[in-house]
């Protein structure tokens, strides 16, 4: 089921920070899965994983279904490219993931964030039905755990606009290049709001895939 060349998303298990890495399946041998060195999805920097690192791995099968499995780093291999070895539990141990929990797309959407002390207009850098990341100025006061109000304007392919006013919280803030990014989590998202965001994300994902900018 898992094929060579498939893009994988790695998430460290039992760590305080929520991080995701991207890599490709390069080689199989028995229960060993070899991957290229992963790249951090936010910083785009190469990640070095030590032996014994516990990971959750997810990937898309046939462009429609997401599967995941848990594994750990078991070693390294030098070939044409340096590779990391993971334990592969086999196709029977794969877990099907709900698609709505997975789709996150890079997109610039007009947004506003209202904090307890001020409000700021901005744009997103990515969006999912669970939250978004927005650009923030370095002099703006954002702290992890801060309760905020998030306002989004989504322009659908049909030409219609959807306006969202959603309570949320700041998950974390980090520097990226010369700017700063805040990751925000939606709270109390209504079903119709979630469906419209999912629809927007799928439309955006399809557009990017047709342009050859994403693989799924």
Backbone as numpy.savetxt, mean C-alpha at the origin, in Angstrom:
# Nx Ny Nz CAx CAy CAz Cx Cy Cz
0.55 -21.88 -8.55 -0.28 -20.67 -8.55 0.58 -19.41 -8.55
1.55 -19.35 -7.64 2.49 -18.23 -7.62 3.55 -18.46 -8.70
3.68 -17.50 -9.60 4.56 -17.67 -10.76 5.78 -16.76 -10.67
6.85 -17.19 -11.34 8.05 -16.36 -11.44 7.70 -15.06 -12.16
8.18 -13.96 -11.64 7.88 -12.66 -12.22 6.73 -11.93 -11.57
6.00 -12.64 -10.69 4.87 -12.02 -10.00 5.37 -10.96 -9.01
4.70 -9.81 -9.00 5.02 -8.77 -8.03 4.44 -9.14 -6.67
5.26 -9.04 -5.64 4.84 -9.40 -4.28 4.87 -8.16 -3.39
3.95 -8.12 -2.44 3.96 -7.09 -1.40 4.32 -7.76 -0.08
5.34 -7.25 0.59 5.81 -7.80 1.86 5.45 -6.85 2.99
4.94 -7.42 4.09 4.64 -6.63 5.29 5.28 -7.31 6.49
6.17 -6.63 7.20 6.77 -7.23 8.40 5.71 -7.54 9.45
5.87 -8.67 10.13 4.95 -9.10 11.18 5.56 -8.77 12.54
4.70 -8.38 13.47 5.13 -8.12 14.86 6.14 -6.98 14.93
5.85 -5.91 14.22 6.66 -4.69 14.34 5.74 -3.53 14.67
6.30 -2.52 15.30 5.50 -1.37 15.70 5.06 -0.54 14.49
5.94 -0.40 13.51 5.62 0.40 12.34 4.92 -0.44 11.28
3.95 0.17 10.60 3.27 -0.47 9.49 4.00 -0.09 8.20
4.68 -1.07 7.59 5.46 -0.80 6.39 5.15 -1.84 5.32
5.35 -1.46 4.07 5.17 -2.38 2.96 6.36 -2.27 2.01
6.77 -3.45 1.50 7.88 -3.51 0.56 7.40 -4.20 -0.71
8.04 -3.89 -1.82 7.67 -4.46 -3.11 8.84 -5.22 -3.70
8.57 -6.40 -4.27 9.63 -7.19 -4.90 9.00 -8.11 -5.93
9.82 -8.96 -6.54 9.33 -9.93 -7.52 9.80 -11.33 -7.16
8.97 -12.31 -7.49 9.36 -13.71 -7.37 10.33 -14.02 -8.50
11.53 -14.49 -8.16 12.58 -14.69 -9.16 12.81 -16.17 -9.47
12.72 -17.01 -8.43 13.07 -18.42 -8.63 12.39 -19.29 -7.57
12.05 -20.52 -7.95 11.50 -21.51 -7.03 12.43 -22.71 -6.96
12.53 -23.30 -5.78 13.21 -24.58 -5.64 12.64 -25.28 -4.42
11.87 -26.34 -4.67 11.17 -27.07 -3.60 10.30 -26.08 -2.81
10.54 -25.96 -1.52 9.74 -25.04 -0.69 10.43 -23.69 -0.53
11.43 -23.43 -1.37 12.15 -22.16 -1.29 11.69 -21.21 -2.39
11.38 -19.99 -1.98 11.01 -18.94 -2.91 12.09 -17.86 -2.87
12.68 -17.59 -4.01 13.73 -16.56 -4.08 13.14 -15.28 -4.67
13.41 -14.17 -4.00 12.92 -12.87 -4.44 14.11 -11.92 -4.65
13.90 -10.89 -5.48 14.94 -9.87 -5.57 14.87 -8.98 -4.32
15.87 -8.12 -4.14 15.87 -7.28 -2.95 14.68 -6.33 -3.00
13.87 -6.31 -1.95 12.65 -5.50 -1.95 12.92 -4.01 -1.84
11.93 -3.23 -2.27 12.00 -1.77 -2.22 10.86 -1.26 -1.35
11.14 -0.31 -0.48 10.12 0.28 0.37 9.12 1.04 -0.51
7.81 0.78 -0.32 6.81 1.37 -1.21 6.68 2.88 -1.03
7.13 3.41 0.09 7.00 4.85 0.33 8.29 5.61 0.02
9.41 5.07 0.45 10.69 5.77 0.26 11.39 5.39 -1.04
10.97 4.25 -1.64 11.60 3.72 -2.86 13.05 3.33 -2.63
13.40 3.07 -1.38 14.76 2.63 -1.07 14.82 1.11 -0.91
15.96 0.53 -1.26 16.15 -0.91 -1.10 16.13 -1.27 0.38
15.45 -2.38 0.68 15.32 -2.84 2.07 16.17 -4.09 2.25
16.92 -4.16 3.34 17.75 -5.32 3.64 17.09 -6.11 4.79
16.71 -7.34 4.49 16.02 -8.18 5.46 16.98 -9.21 6.04
17.03 -9.30 7.36 17.92 -10.26 8.00 17.25 -11.61 8.12
18.04 -12.66 8.24 17.49 -14.01 8.41 16.59 -14.06 9.64
15.46 -14.75 9.48 14.52 -14.88 10.58 13.43 -13.83 10.59
13.52 -12.82 9.71 12.49 -11.78 9.65 11.15 -12.40 9.26
10.11 -12.15 10.06 8.77 -12.68 9.80 8.02 -11.73 8.87
7.39 -12.29 7.84 6.73 -11.47 6.83 5.37 -12.02 6.45
4.48 -11.12 6.07 3.24 -11.49 5.39 3.41 -11.11 3.93
3.16 -12.04 3.03 3.35 -11.82 1.60 1.98 -11.86 0.92
1.73 -10.91 0.02 0.48 -10.93 -0.74 0.78 -10.69 -2.22
-0.08 -11.23 -3.08 0.09 -11.06 -4.53 -1.25 -11.23 -5.22
-1.32 -10.74 -6.45 -2.55 -10.83 -7.24 -2.43 -12.00 -8.21
-3.49 -12.83 -8.25 -3.54 -13.99 -9.15 -4.60 -13.73 -10.21
-4.22 -13.86 -11.47 -5.14 -13.67 -12.61 -5.82 -12.30 -12.61
-5.15 -11.31 -12.06 -5.60 -9.91 -12.07 -6.87 -9.67 -11.27
-7.40 -10.68 -10.60 -8.68 -10.50 -9.91 -8.66 -10.91 -8.45
-7.81 -11.86 -8.08 -7.85 -12.42 -6.74 -6.53 -12.20 -6.02
-6.63 -11.78 -4.76 -5.43 -11.55 -3.95 -5.26 -12.71 -2.97
-4.04 -13.25 -2.91 -3.71 -14.31 -1.96 -2.57 -13.84 -1.07
-2.52 -14.42 0.13 -1.43 -14.08 1.05 -0.94 -15.33 1.77
0.25 -15.23 2.33 0.80 -16.30 3.18 1.84 -15.68 4.09
2.10 -16.36 5.20 3.12 -15.89 6.13 4.39 -16.70 5.94
5.53 -16.04 6.12 6.81 -16.69 5.84 7.90 -16.04 6.67
9.12 -16.47 6.45 10.26 -15.83 7.08 11.47 -15.92 6.16
12.41 -15.02 6.36 13.64 -15.01 5.58 14.53 -16.15 6.06
14.96 -17.01 5.13 15.77 -18.18 5.51 17.20 -18.12 4.98
17.49 -17.14 4.12 18.86 -17.07 3.62 18.97 -16.17 2.41
20.10 -16.28 1.73 20.39 -15.45 0.58 21.04 -16.29 -0.52
21.03 -15.78 -1.74 21.65 -16.50 -2.85 22.19 -15.48 -3.85
23.42 -15.75 -4.32 24.02 -14.88 -5.33 23.95 -15.57 -6.68
23.37 -14.88 -7.64 23.28 -15.39 -9.00 23.53 -14.20 -9.93
22.75 -14.10 -11.01 22.88 -12.91 -11.85 22.50 -11.66 -11.07
21.57 -11.83 -10.13 21.19 -10.75 -9.23 21.19 -11.31 -7.81
21.43 -10.48 -6.80 21.34 -10.98 -5.42 19.89 -11.28 -5.06
19.67 -12.38 -4.37 18.31 -12.80 -4.04 18.19 -13.12 -2.55
16.98 -13.01 -2.06 16.64 -13.39 -0.69 15.76 -14.62 -0.74
16.00 -15.56 0.14 15.24 -16.81 0.17 14.16 -16.75 1.24
12.93 -17.08 0.84 11.80 -17.17 1.76 11.27 -18.60 1.75
10.67 -19.00 2.85 9.98 -20.29 2.88 8.62 -20.14 2.21
8.32 -21.01 1.23 7.01 -21.00 0.57 6.21 -22.19 1.07
5.06 -21.95 1.74 4.31 -23.04 2.36 3.54 -23.92 1.38
3.44 -23.49 0.13 2.70 -24.26 -0.87 1.36 -23.62 -1.19
0.84 -23.95 -2.37 -0.42 -23.34 -2.83 -1.58 -23.63 -1.89
-1.59 -24.81 -1.26 -2.71 -25.18 -0.39 -2.79 -24.32 0.86
-1.71 -23.66 1.22 -1.68 -22.84 2.44 -1.95 -21.36 2.17
-2.23 -21.01 0.93 -2.50 -19.61 0.60 -3.87 -19.20 1.12
-3.97 -17.95 1.57 -5.22 -17.42 2.11 -5.76 -16.36 1.15
-7.04 -16.48 0.79 -7.66 -15.49 -0.09 -7.96 -14.22 0.69
-7.58 -13.08 0.12 -7.74 -11.79 0.79 -8.89 -11.02 0.16
-9.68 -10.34 1.00 -10.74 -9.49 0.47 -10.13 -8.35 -0.33
-10.57 -8.17 -1.56 -9.98 -7.19 -2.46 -10.06 -5.77 -1.91
-11.14 -5.44 -1.20 -11.32 -4.07 -0.74 -10.26 -3.66 0.29
-9.62 -4.65 0.93 -8.59 -4.36 1.91 -7.23 -4.11 1.25
-7.17 -4.30 -0.05 -5.86 -4.32 -0.71 -5.61 -3.13 -1.63
-6.64 -2.66 -2.32 -6.43 -1.70 -3.39 -6.02 -0.34 -2.84
-4.82 0.08 -3.16 -4.32 1.42 -2.84 -3.63 1.94 -4.09
-4.06 3.08 -4.57 -3.52 3.60 -5.83 -2.88 4.96 -5.62
-1.85 5.22 -6.40 -1.23 6.54 -6.39 -2.12 7.49 -7.18
-2.53 8.56 -6.56 -3.42 9.51 -7.22 -3.38 10.85 -6.51
-3.51 11.93 -7.27 -3.55 13.28 -6.71 -4.99 13.76 -6.68
-5.56 13.83 -5.50 -6.95 14.24 -5.30 -6.97 15.47 -4.40
-7.80 16.45 -4.75 -7.94 17.62 -3.89 -8.46 17.21 -2.52
-7.83 17.73 -1.47 -8.21 17.33 -0.12 -8.01 18.49 0.84
-8.64 18.36 2.00 -8.42 19.29 3.11 -8.37 18.47 4.38
-7.52 18.88 5.29 -7.39 18.19 6.58 -7.63 19.22 7.68
-8.58 18.91 8.56 -8.90 19.79 9.67 -8.39 19.16 10.96
-7.46 19.82 11.61 -6.89 19.34 12.87 -7.58 20.08 14.02
-7.28 19.71 15.26 -7.89 20.42 16.40 -7.55 21.91 16.45
-6.49 22.34 15.76 -6.06 23.74 15.86 -6.11 24.51 14.55
-6.23 23.83 13.41 -6.19 24.53 12.13 -6.74 23.65 11.02
-6.84 24.21 9.83 -7.25 23.43 8.65 -6.31 23.75 7.50
-6.04 22.73 6.67 -5.08 22.88 5.59 -5.65 22.28 4.32
-5.44 22.94 3.18 -5.76 22.34 1.89 -4.51 21.66 1.36
-4.71 20.56 0.64 -3.57 19.77 0.18 -4.02 18.88 -0.97
-3.17 17.95 -1.37 -3.54 16.90 -2.32 -3.04 15.57 -1.78
-3.69 14.50 -2.22 -3.28 13.17 -1.81 -2.11 12.70 -2.66
-1.38 11.71 -2.13 -0.38 11.00 -2.93 -0.83 9.58 -3.23
-1.69 9.04 -2.37 -2.33 7.76 -2.65 -3.65 7.68 -1.89
-4.47 6.70 -2.28 -5.82 6.60 -1.72 -6.27 5.15 -1.73
-6.98 4.75 -0.68 -7.63 3.44 -0.63 -8.92 3.62 0.15
-9.72 2.55 0.25 -10.96 2.62 1.02 -10.70 2.66 2.51
-9.45 2.49 2.91 -9.11 2.53 4.33 -8.44 3.81 4.78
-7.96 4.61 3.81 -7.28 5.84 4.19 -6.56 6.45 3.01
-5.73 7.44 3.29 -4.99 8.12 2.22 -3.71 8.70 2.79
-2.83 9.10 1.90 -1.63 9.83 2.29 -1.71 11.20 1.63
-1.33 12.24 2.36 -1.42 13.60 1.84 -0.09 14.32 2.02
0.14 15.30 1.17 1.32 16.15 1.31 1.07 17.18 2.41
2.06 17.40 3.27 1.93 18.40 4.33 3.18 19.26 4.37
3.02 20.48 4.84 4.17 21.37 5.02 4.89 21.00 6.30
6.19 21.23 6.31 6.99 20.84 7.47 6.64 21.65 8.71
6.05 22.83 8.53 5.70 23.63 9.70 4.28 23.35 10.20
3.57 22.42 9.54 2.25 22.04 10.01 2.37 21.02 11.14
1.49 21.13 12.09 1.55 20.28 13.27 0.72 19.01 13.08
1.36 17.92 12.69 0.71 16.62 12.59 1.46 15.63 13.47
0.72 14.88 14.28 1.33 13.88 15.14 0.55 12.58 15.03
1.25 11.45 15.12 0.60 10.14 15.08 -0.45 10.05 16.18
-1.65 9.56 15.81 -2.74 9.43 16.77 -3.67 10.62 16.82
-3.29 11.73 16.18 -4.11 12.95 16.20 -5.43 12.71 15.46
-6.55 13.11 16.06 -7.85 13.02 15.41 -8.00 14.17 14.43
-8.45 13.87 13.22 -8.61 14.89 12.18 -9.92 14.68 11.44
-10.27 15.66 10.64 -11.40 15.55 9.73 -10.84 15.65 8.32
-11.23 14.72 7.45 -10.66 14.63 6.11 -11.74 14.94 5.08
-11.46 15.87 4.19 -12.39 16.23 3.12 -11.73 15.88 1.79
-12.44 15.12 0.96 -11.92 14.68 -0.34 -12.91 15.03 -1.44
-12.39 15.30 -2.63 -13.22 15.51 -3.82 -12.76 14.52 -4.88
-13.63 13.57 -5.23 -13.29 12.56 -6.23 -14.02 12.85 -7.54
-13.27 12.93 -8.62 -13.82 13.14 -9.96 -13.86 11.79 -10.67
-15.05 11.24 -10.85 -15.20 9.92 -11.43 -15.10 9.99 -12.95
-14.90 8.84 -13.58 -14.78 8.79 -15.04 -16.07 9.18 -15.73
-17.20 9.05 -15.05 -18.50 9.43 -15.61 -18.67 10.94 -15.66
-17.75 11.67 -15.01 -17.85 13.12 -14.96 -18.45 13.64 -13.67
-19.04 12.75 -12.88 -19.65 13.17 -11.62 -18.58 13.39 -10.55
-18.93 14.22 -9.57 -18.04 14.49 -8.44 -18.66 13.94 -7.17
-17.81 13.37 -6.33 -18.25 12.91 -5.01 -17.43 13.64 -3.95
-18.14 14.19 -2.98 -17.50 14.93 -1.89 -17.61 14.12 -0.61
-16.50 13.97 0.08 -16.47 13.18 1.31 -15.99 14.03 2.47
-16.65 13.88 3.58 -16.23 14.51 4.83 -16.17 13.39 5.86
-14.97 12.94 6.18 -14.79 11.72 6.96 -13.91 11.97 8.18
-14.34 11.52 9.37 -13.43 11.60 10.52 -12.30 10.59 10.36
-11.13 10.92 10.87 -10.00 10.01 10.75 -8.93 10.33 11.77
-7.79 9.71 11.59 -6.66 9.98 12.48 -5.35 9.87 11.72
-4.34 10.53 12.24 -3.00 10.47 11.65 -2.33 9.17 12.10
-1.88 8.37 11.13 -1.19 7.12 11.45 0.29 7.39 11.66
0.91 8.11 10.74 2.31 8.49 10.89 2.66 9.59 9.91
3.78 10.24 10.16 4.26 11.33 9.32 5.73 11.08 9.01
6.13 11.29 7.75 7.52 11.05 7.40 7.97 12.01 6.29
9.28 12.21 6.21 9.86 13.06 5.17 10.04 12.26 3.89
9.76 12.89 2.77 9.95 12.26 1.47 10.51 13.30 0.51
11.77 13.14 0.15 12.42 14.14 -0.68 12.49 15.46 0.05
12.07 16.52 -0.61 12.08 17.84 0.02 10.77 18.14 0.74
9.82 17.19 0.68 8.51 17.40 1.29 8.25 16.49 2.48
6.99 16.45 2.87 6.58 15.65 4.01 5.23 15.01 3.69
5.04 13.79 4.17 3.81 13.04 3.90 3.18 12.62 5.23
1.85 12.72 5.29 1.10 12.21 6.45 0.18 11.10 5.98
0.23 9.96 6.66 -0.65 8.84 6.36 -1.87 8.94 7.27
-3.07 8.95 6.67 -4.31 9.15 7.41 -5.20 7.92 7.29
-5.87 7.57 8.36 -6.78 6.43 8.38 -8.21 6.93 8.52
-9.13 6.39 7.68 -10.53 6.78 7.78 -11.19 6.07 8.96
-12.04 6.80 9.68 -12.88 6.22 10.73 -14.34 6.40 10.34
-15.17 5.41 10.65 -16.62 5.52 10.45 -16.99 5.85 9.01
-16.33 5.20 8.07 -16.65 5.40 6.66 -17.98 4.71 6.35
-18.93 5.43 5.77 -20.23 4.85 5.44 -20.08 3.92 4.24
-21.03 2.97 4.12 -20.94 1.97 3.05 -20.91 2.62 1.67
-21.79 3.62 1.45 -21.82 4.24 0.12 -20.53 5.03 -0.16
-19.94 5.61 0.89 -18.66 6.30 0.73 -17.56 5.30 0.37
-17.55 4.18 1.07 -16.54 3.16 0.80 -16.67 2.62 -0.62
-17.89 2.38 -1.07 -18.10 1.85 -2.41 -17.64 2.84 -3.47
-17.90 4.12 -3.26 -17.47 5.13 -4.23 -15.95 5.28 -4.27
-15.31 5.18 -3.11 -13.84 5.24 -3.09 -13.26 4.01 -3.77
-13.83 2.84 -3.50 -13.37 1.62 -4.16 -13.51 1.74 -5.68
-14.65 2.25 -6.10 -14.89 2.43 -7.54 -13.85 3.38 -8.14
-13.59 4.49 -7.46 -12.59 5.45 -7.94 -11.22 4.79 -8.04
-10.85 4.01 -7.01 -9.54 3.35 -7.00 -9.40 2.35 -8.13
-10.47 1.58 -8.40 -10.42 0.61 -9.49 -10.31 1.32 -10.84
-11.05 2.42 -11.00 -10.96 3.18 -12.25 -9.55 3.72 -12.45
-8.99 4.26 -11.39 -7.63 4.81 -11.45 -6.61 3.71 -11.74
-6.79 2.56 -11.08 -5.88 1.44 -11.27 -5.92 0.95 -12.71
-7.12 0.87 -13.27 -7.28 0.42 -14.66 -6.60 1.40 -15.62
-6.76 2.70 -15.36 -6.12 3.72 -16.19 -4.60 3.58 -16.17
-4.05 3.40 -14.96 -2.59 3.25 -14.83 -2.10 1.98 -15.51
-2.88 0.90 -15.37 -2.47 -0.36 -16.00 -2.49 -0.24 -17.52
-3.50 0.43 -18.05 -3.58 0.61 -19.51 -2.42 1.45 -20.03
-1.89 2.32 -19.18 -0.73 3.13 -19.56 0.58 2.40 -19.31
0.48 1.18 -18.73 1.68 0.40 -18.45 2.44 0.87 -17.23
1.76 1.62 -16.34 2.44 2.16 -15.17 2.32 1.27 -13.95
1.38 0.31 -13.96 1.27 -0.66 -12.87 1.01 -2.02 -13.49
1.28 -3.07 -12.69 1.11 -4.42 -13.20 -0.24 -5.00 -12.83
-0.91 -4.40 -11.83 -2.25 -4.86 -11.44 -2.94 -3.76 -10.71
